[in-house]
Short mmCIF file of C-alpha atoms and ligand atoms in Angstrom, two decimals:
data_model
loop_
_atom_site.label_atom_id
_atom_site.label_comp_id
_atom_site.label_asym_id
_atom_site.label_seq_id
_atom_site.Cartn_x
_atom_site.Cartn_y
_atom_site.Cartn_z
CA MET A 1 -0.06 -0.20 0.63
CA ALA A 2 1.30 3.93 -0.52
CA ASP A 3 2.24 5.00 2.26
CA LYS A 4 0.34 7.85 3.93
CA THR A 5 0.55 11.93 1.59
CA TYR A 6 -0.04 15.01 3.70
CA GLU A 7 0.10 18.66 3.42
CA ASN A 8 3.11 19.48 5.81
CA ILE A 9 4.53 17.02 7.00
CA LYS A 10 6.95 14.89 4.41
CA ILE A 11 7.21 10.18 5.15
CA GLU A 12 10.54 9.46 4.06
CA ARG A 13 11.94 6.26 3.87
CA GLU A 14 15.47 4.77 3.70
CA GLY A 15 15.17 0.89 4.32
CA ASN A 16 12.90 -0.17 7.76
CA VAL A 17 13.84 3.53 9.46
CA THR A 18 11.38 6.08 8.64
CA PHE A 19 12.25 9.48 8.31
CA LEU A 20 8.92 11.88 9.54
CA VAL A 21 10.00 15.13 8.22
CA LEU A 22 7.95 17.96 9.46
CA ASN A 23 7.49 20.57 6.11
CA ARG A 24 7.26 23.79 6.62
CA PRO A 25 10.81 25.04 5.75
CA GLU A 26 9.84 28.36 4.49
CA LYS A 27 7.74 29.32 8.56
CA ARG A 28 11.03 27.09 10.39
CA ASN A 29 8.42 24.43 10.57
CA ALA A 30 7.00 26.22 13.33
CA MET A 31 4.10 24.39 14.24
CA SER A 32 0.56 24.48 12.95
CA PRO A 33 -2.34 23.69 13.98
CA GLY A 34 -2.74 21.56 10.73
CA LEU A 35 1.15 20.87 11.20
CA HIS A 36 -0.32 18.51 14.87
CA TYR A 37 -3.08 17.02 13.66
CA ASP A 38 -0.36 15.38 10.38
CA VAL A 39 2.23 14.73 12.67
CA GLN A 40 -0.63 12.97 15.00
CA ASP A 41 -2.94 11.05 12.74
CA ALA A 42 1.39 9.49 10.85
CA LEU A 43 2.52 8.51 14.22
CA ARG A 44 -0.71 6.44 14.70
CA TRP A 45 -0.28 5.03 11.45
CA LEU A 46 3.93 4.34 11.32
CA ASP A 47 3.10 2.76 15.36
CA ASP A 48 1.66 0.07 13.43
CA ASP A 49 3.57 -0.21 10.63
CA ALA A 50 5.58 -3.02 9.71
CA GLN A 51 7.61 -1.70 7.64
CA THR A 52 9.05 1.58 10.75
CA ARG A 53 12.18 -0.45 12.97
CA VAL A 54 13.41 2.92 13.48
CA LEU A 55 11.58 6.40 13.98
CA VAL A 56 13.60 9.82 12.66
CA LEU A 57 12.19 12.70 13.64
CA THR A 58 13.30 15.99 11.18
CA GLY A 59 12.62 18.87 9.84
CA ALA A 60 13.12 21.07 6.03
CA GLY A 61 15.14 23.09 5.12
CA ASP A 62 18.19 24.52 7.58
CA SER A 63 15.58 24.37 10.37
CA TRP A 64 14.77 21.54 12.73
CA CYS A 65 11.91 23.08 14.65
CA ALA A 66 11.32 27.55 15.11
CA GLY A 67 8.48 26.09 18.10
CA GLN A 68 4.96 26.72 17.82
CA ASP A 69 3.42 29.00 14.85
CA LEU A 70 2.87 32.05 16.64
CA LYS A 71 0.95 33.83 14.43
CA LEU A 72 -1.26 30.23 13.50
CA TYR A 73 -1.74 28.50 16.60
CA PHE A 74 -1.63 31.60 18.67
CA ARG A 75 -2.91 34.48 17.77
CA GLU A 76 -5.14 33.05 15.25
CA THR A 77 -6.70 30.66 17.73
CA SER A 78 -7.43 33.54 20.51
CA ASN A 79 -10.74 33.70 19.90
CA ASN A 80 -11.63 30.25 18.79
CA PRO A 81 -11.63 28.31 22.13
CA MET A 82 -12.59 25.41 20.55
CA GLU A 83 -9.92 25.45 17.30
CA ARG A 84 -7.53 26.70 20.66
CA LYS A 85 -8.56 23.68 22.69
CA ARG A 86 -8.59 21.34 19.60
CA SER A 87 -4.91 22.23 18.12
CA ASN A 88 -3.41 22.44 22.15
CA ALA A 89 -4.76 18.60 23.00
CA ALA A 90 -3.39 16.77 19.29
CA SER A 91 0.61 18.88 20.47
CA HIS A 92 -0.06 18.03 23.16
CA ASN A 93 -0.23 14.10 21.82
CA TRP A 94 1.70 13.56 19.20
CA ARG A 95 4.41 15.57 20.71
CA TRP A 96 4.41 14.24 25.17
CA GLU A 97 1.85 11.29 24.47
CA LEU A 98 3.06 9.22 21.16
CA LEU A 99 6.01 9.97 20.33
CA THR A 100 7.16 8.99 24.53
CA ARG A 101 4.70 5.83 24.11
CA PHE A 102 6.63 5.80 20.70
CA SER A 103 6.17 1.16 20.49
CA LYS A 104 10.11 1.56 17.95
CA PRO A 105 12.74 3.30 19.02
CA THR A 106 12.92 7.31 17.88
CA ILE A 107 15.56 9.74 17.37
CA ALA A 108 15.28 13.15 17.23
CA MET A 109 17.49 14.26 13.51
CA VAL A 110 18.27 18.15 15.06
CA ASN A 111 19.56 19.44 11.65
CA GLY A 112 19.18 23.21 12.93
CA PHE A 113 17.15 25.47 14.64
CA CYS A 114 14.76 24.17 17.41
CA PHE A 115 12.95 27.09 19.77
CA GLY A 116 10.08 26.55 22.22
CA GLY A 117 7.25 24.47 21.84
CA ALA A 118 9.96 22.42 20.66
CA PHE A 119 11.49 20.76 23.23
CA THR A 120 8.96 19.36 24.11
CA GLN A 121 9.20 16.53 21.12
CA LEU A 122 12.66 16.64 21.66
CA CYS A 123 12.50 15.49 25.01
CA ALA A 124 10.15 13.08 24.13
CA CYS A 125 12.12 11.20 21.57
CA ASP A 126 14.40 8.35 22.35
CA PHE A 127 17.46 9.93 21.20
CA ALA A 128 19.28 13.23 19.78
CA ILE A 129 21.81 13.70 17.36
CA THR A 130 22.63 17.05 16.63
CA ALA A 131 23.95 19.19 13.05
CA GLU A 132 27.25 20.89 14.66
CA ASP A 133 25.85 24.20 14.50
CA ALA A 134 22.38 23.45 14.84
CA THR A 135 20.80 26.67 17.67
CA PHE A 136 18.98 25.91 20.00
CA GLY A 137 16.51 28.12 22.34
CA LEU A 138 14.11 29.69 24.80
CA SER A 139 12.64 32.40 23.34
CA GLU A 140 9.53 32.64 24.44
CA VAL A 141 11.48 35.23 28.05
CA ASN A 142 11.94 37.43 25.05
CA TRP A 143 8.53 38.31 24.86
CA GLY A 144 6.65 38.11 28.53
CA ILE A 145 5.70 34.36 27.95
CA LEU A 146 6.26 30.89 29.78
CA PRO A 147 8.53 28.00 28.36
CA GLY A 148 4.49 26.97 29.10
CA GLY A 149 3.13 22.95 27.61
CA ILE A 150 5.43 20.95 29.91
CA VAL A 151 8.61 22.73 28.74
CA SER A 152 9.99 24.00 31.18
CA TRP A 153 9.11 20.41 32.84
CA ASN A 154 10.84 18.76 29.91
CA LEU A 155 14.08 20.88 30.58
CA THR A 156 14.04 19.80 34.74
CA ASP A 157 13.48 16.52 33.69
CA MET A 158 16.12 15.65 30.60
CA MET A 159 18.80 18.62 32.13
CA LEU A 160 20.40 19.78 35.34
CA PRO A 161 18.93 21.96 37.46
CA ARG A 162 21.43 24.84 36.62
CA HIS A 163 21.31 24.47 32.94
CA ALA A 164 17.41 24.99 33.02
CA MET A 165 17.65 27.62 34.19
CA TYR A 166 20.10 29.69 33.05
CA TYR A 167 18.28 28.71 29.01
CA ALA A 168 14.75 29.23 30.50
CA ALA A 169 15.57 32.60 32.01
CA THR A 170 17.41 34.44 29.66
CA GLY A 171 17.07 32.64 26.15
CA GLU A 172 20.29 32.45 25.36
CA PRO A 173 20.31 30.17 22.25
CA PHE A 174 23.73 27.79 22.00
CA ASP A 175 24.46 25.52 19.22
CA GLY A 176 24.61 21.43 19.01
CA LYS A 177 28.31 21.30 21.12
CA ARG A 178 26.12 22.60 23.93
CA ALA A 179 23.25 20.42 23.52
CA VAL A 180 24.78 17.19 24.03
CA GLU A 181 27.10 18.36 27.75
CA ILE A 182 24.34 19.88 28.75
CA GLY A 183 22.48 16.52 28.28
CA LEU A 184 19.33 17.46 25.60
CA ALA A 185 21.12 15.59 22.62
CA ASN A 186 23.59 11.65 23.00
CA PHE A 187 25.97 13.68 19.57
CA ALA A 188 26.84 16.73 17.07
CA VAL A 189 27.87 16.00 13.96
CA PRO A 190 29.27 18.07 11.36
CA ARG A 191 25.39 18.38 9.60
CA ASP A 192 27.84 17.23 6.31
CA GLN A 193 27.37 14.01 7.88
CA LEU A 194 24.33 14.20 9.79
CA ARG A 195 21.79 12.27 8.16
CA ALA A 196 24.70 9.65 8.18
CA LYS A 197 25.50 9.54 11.11
CA THR A 198 21.45 9.25 12.07
CA LEU A 199 21.92 5.77 9.56
CA GLU A 200 24.44 4.38 11.28
CA PHE A 201 23.30 4.71 14.49
CA ALA A 202 19.68 3.79 13.35
CA ALA A 203 20.90 0.53 11.68
CA LYS A 204 22.12 -0.49 15.46
CA LEU A 205 19.01 -0.18 16.50
CA GLU A 206 18.40 -2.35 14.52
CA LYS A 207 19.53 -4.74 15.21
CA LEU A 208 18.85 -5.09 18.59
CA ASN A 209 15.73 -7.49 19.62
CA PRO A 210 12.63 -5.10 19.67
CA SER A 211 10.93 -7.09 22.06
CA VAL A 212 13.44 -5.63 24.41
CA LEU A 213 14.22 -2.23 22.72
CA ARG A 214 10.59 -1.08 23.18
CA TYR A 215 10.91 -2.81 27.00
CA THR A 216 14.13 -1.08 27.83
CA LYS A 217 12.80 2.44 26.35
CA GLU A 218 9.40 2.05 28.90
CA ALA A 219 11.01 0.99 32.30
CA VAL A 220 13.83 3.49 31.75
CA ARG A 221 10.60 6.31 31.05
CA ALA A 222 8.91 4.73 33.49
CA VAL A 223 10.69 4.49 36.74
CA ARG A 224 12.22 7.85 36.12
CA HIS A 225 10.09 9.28 38.58
CA MET A 226 9.30 6.55 40.89
CA SER A 227 10.27 5.52 44.15
CA ALA A 228 13.34 2.80 44.67
CA ASP A 229 10.33 0.16 46.28
CA ASP A 230 7.46 1.20 43.33
CA ALA A 231 10.54 0.95 40.28
CA ARG A 232 11.50 -2.66 41.98
CA ASP A 233 8.47 -3.71 42.33
CA TYR A 234 7.83 -2.32 38.93
CA LEU A 235 11.24 -4.10 37.37
CA GLY A 236 10.20 -7.75 38.32
CA ALA A 237 6.54 -7.29 36.57
CA LYS A 238 8.01 -5.26 32.93
CA GLN A 239 10.63 -8.36 32.78
CA ASP A 240 7.35 -10.94 33.97
CA SER A 241 5.83 -9.86 30.85
CA LEU A 242 9.10 -9.12 28.42
CA ALA A 243 9.50 -13.31 28.46
CA ARG A 244 6.28 -13.70 27.90
CA ALA A 245 5.35 -11.45 25.47
CA ASP A 246 9.29 -12.75 23.28
CA LYS A 247 9.99 -16.24 22.76
CA GLU A 248 13.03 -15.89 22.30
CA ILE A 249 13.98 -14.26 25.79
CA ALA A 250 11.55 -16.50 27.58
CA ASP A 251 14.26 -18.98 26.17
CA LYS A 252 17.30 -17.26 28.08
CA VAL A 253 18.99 -17.77 24.46
CA GLY A 254 21.49 -15.10 25.09
CA MET A 255 22.01 -16.55 28.46
CA LYS A 256 22.57 -19.79 27.00
CA LYS A 257 25.07 -18.84 24.43
CA PHE A 258 27.19 -17.09 27.38
CA LEU A 259 27.45 -19.90 29.44
CA ASP A 260 26.38 -23.00 27.89
CA GLU A 261 28.08 -22.37 23.96
CA LYS A 262 30.74 -19.27 25.01
CA SER A 263 29.78 -18.23 21.69
CA TYR A 264 28.95 -14.84 23.52
CA ARG A 265 30.27 -12.46 25.51
CA PRO A 266 28.14 -9.68 25.88
CA GLY A 267 30.37 -7.38 27.87
CA LEU A 268 32.16 -6.75 24.48
CA GLY A 269 28.80 -5.87 21.87
CA PRO A 270 25.36 -6.11 21.46
CA TYR A 271 23.63 -9.14 20.62
CA GLN A 272 22.10 -9.79 17.47
CA ARG A 273 19.02 -11.98 16.78
CA PRO A 274 20.03 -14.98 15.20
CA GLU A 275 17.73 -14.50 11.66
CA GLU A 276 19.59 -11.04 11.00
CA LYS A 277 23.71 -13.01 11.79
N1 LIG B 301 6.32 31.27 14.53
C1 LIG B 301 5.40 31.81 13.91
N2 LIG B 301 5.62 32.17 11.65
C2 LIG B 301 8.05 31.69 12.79
C3 LIG B 301 7.74 31.67 13.30
C4 LIG B 301 6.89 30.28 14.50
N3 LIG B 301 7.70 30.75 15.76
N4 LIG B 301 9.51 30.81 13.58
C5 LIG B 301 10.07 31.89 12.11
N5 LIG B 301 8.35 32.06 11.69
C6 LIG B 301 8.35 32.26 9.77
C7 LIG B 301 8.27 34.42 10.15
O1 LIG B 301 7.81 35.13 10.71
C8 LIG B 301 8.55 34.14 9.00
O2 LIG B 301 7.59 34.57 7.96
P1 LIG B 301 7.27 35.53 6.64
O3 LIG B 301 8.62 34.60 5.40
O4 LIG B 301 5.88 35.34 6.21
O5 LIG B 301 8.03 36.51 7.56
C9 LIG B 301 9.64 32.95 8.34
O6 LIG B 301 8.93 32.00 8.74
C10 LIG B 301 11.21 32.82 8.18
O7 LIG B 301 11.68 33.79 9.22
P2 LIG B 301 13.42 34.44 9.35
O8 LIG B 301 13.30 34.71 10.88
O9 LIG B 301 12.92 34.91 7.82
O10 LIG B 301 13.96 32.97 9.17
P3 LIG B 301 15.62 33.30 9.93
O11 LIG B 301 16.08 31.57 8.99
O12 LIG B 301 16.31 34.93 9.95
O13 LIG B 301 15.32 32.85 11.35
C11 LIG B 301 14.72 31.90 13.33
C12 LIG B 301 14.07 31.83 12.04
C13 LIG B 301 13.83 30.66 13.68
C14 LIG B 301 15.74 32.43 14.16
C15 LIG B 301 13.44 33.36 14.56
O14 LIG B 301 12.14 33.07 13.06
C16 LIG B 301 12.32 32.06 14.96
O15 LIG B 301 13.60 33.61 15.54
N6 LIG B 301 11.65 32.43 15.29
C17 LIG B 301 10.78 32.06 16.19
C18 LIG B 301 11.33 31.51 17.26
C19 LIG B 301 10.81 31.07 18.37
O16 LIG B 301 11.26 31.91 18.90
N7 LIG B 301 9.72 30.50 18.43
C20 LIG B 301 9.17 30.08 20.02
C21 LIG B 301 7.85 30.36 19.49
S1 LIG B 301 6.84 29.16 21.18
#
């Protein structure tokens, strides 16, 4: 079946890696209500799409996302409470709920400007790879609005509180290298290598057992705000449910390879599924 097409986003494929591209480059990929509805629909579809093993979120042109569209999302809905409520719900749903619960690994490939509201989907992706010269900023303070939605929460969740306070309070822009230093991204690479390095990393993820990867990312996120006692309980139950979900885990294949066959050393490299060797 042909891929869906949308007005405000593009879907691109490289094998089992699916690129979801915010596609309003003339507005630096600012998020309009229409863009929110498109991404919401696409993420629901791609979560069940068998070809998608890794999802990459990126932007067309030289911007990743310039935040909420100040004209279409804020100004033009200010006298239309129903549309404001609908677009606000879609905005939160895809940028946080759908992305953090996406059943396959997600990578933010930050190809340029990343401002304001875009920090939510940046933090919702499991991994982030950025161009060294990308520009990040919490510009809200410049015209007297707070890093709203859940952006302030995202900042304190992802960065050390000193960094969160500094960048939220000053609005000072920073580059991709600094984004790595303060915990917002995993790697910063030269812009001309961004896509190749992202695909290289995606290929590593594709080789891992998808059930283990999914349960691990769900668990790492879930325990973040639990007590140690709750986390211990949760992780025990989660491990049992992983063994029910995946025969390879139930059969303890990896452990047999290490202890009995002595054919694999987990400390020296990731386990590859037999059929993918
Ligand atoms: N909302 C609405 N429109 C936006 C936008 C946003 N967040 N960001 C950029 N645009 C629009 C501009 O208004 C301009 O539209 P026009 O061509 O109709 O005039 C177009 O995108 C290009 O923007 P421009 O400022 O000319 O591009 P630039 O490359 O010189 O600068 C930015 C890019 C992202 C640095 C700059 O546009 C900017 O500071 N945007 C605001 C970012 C922001 O504060 N976001 C937080 C919102 S919560």
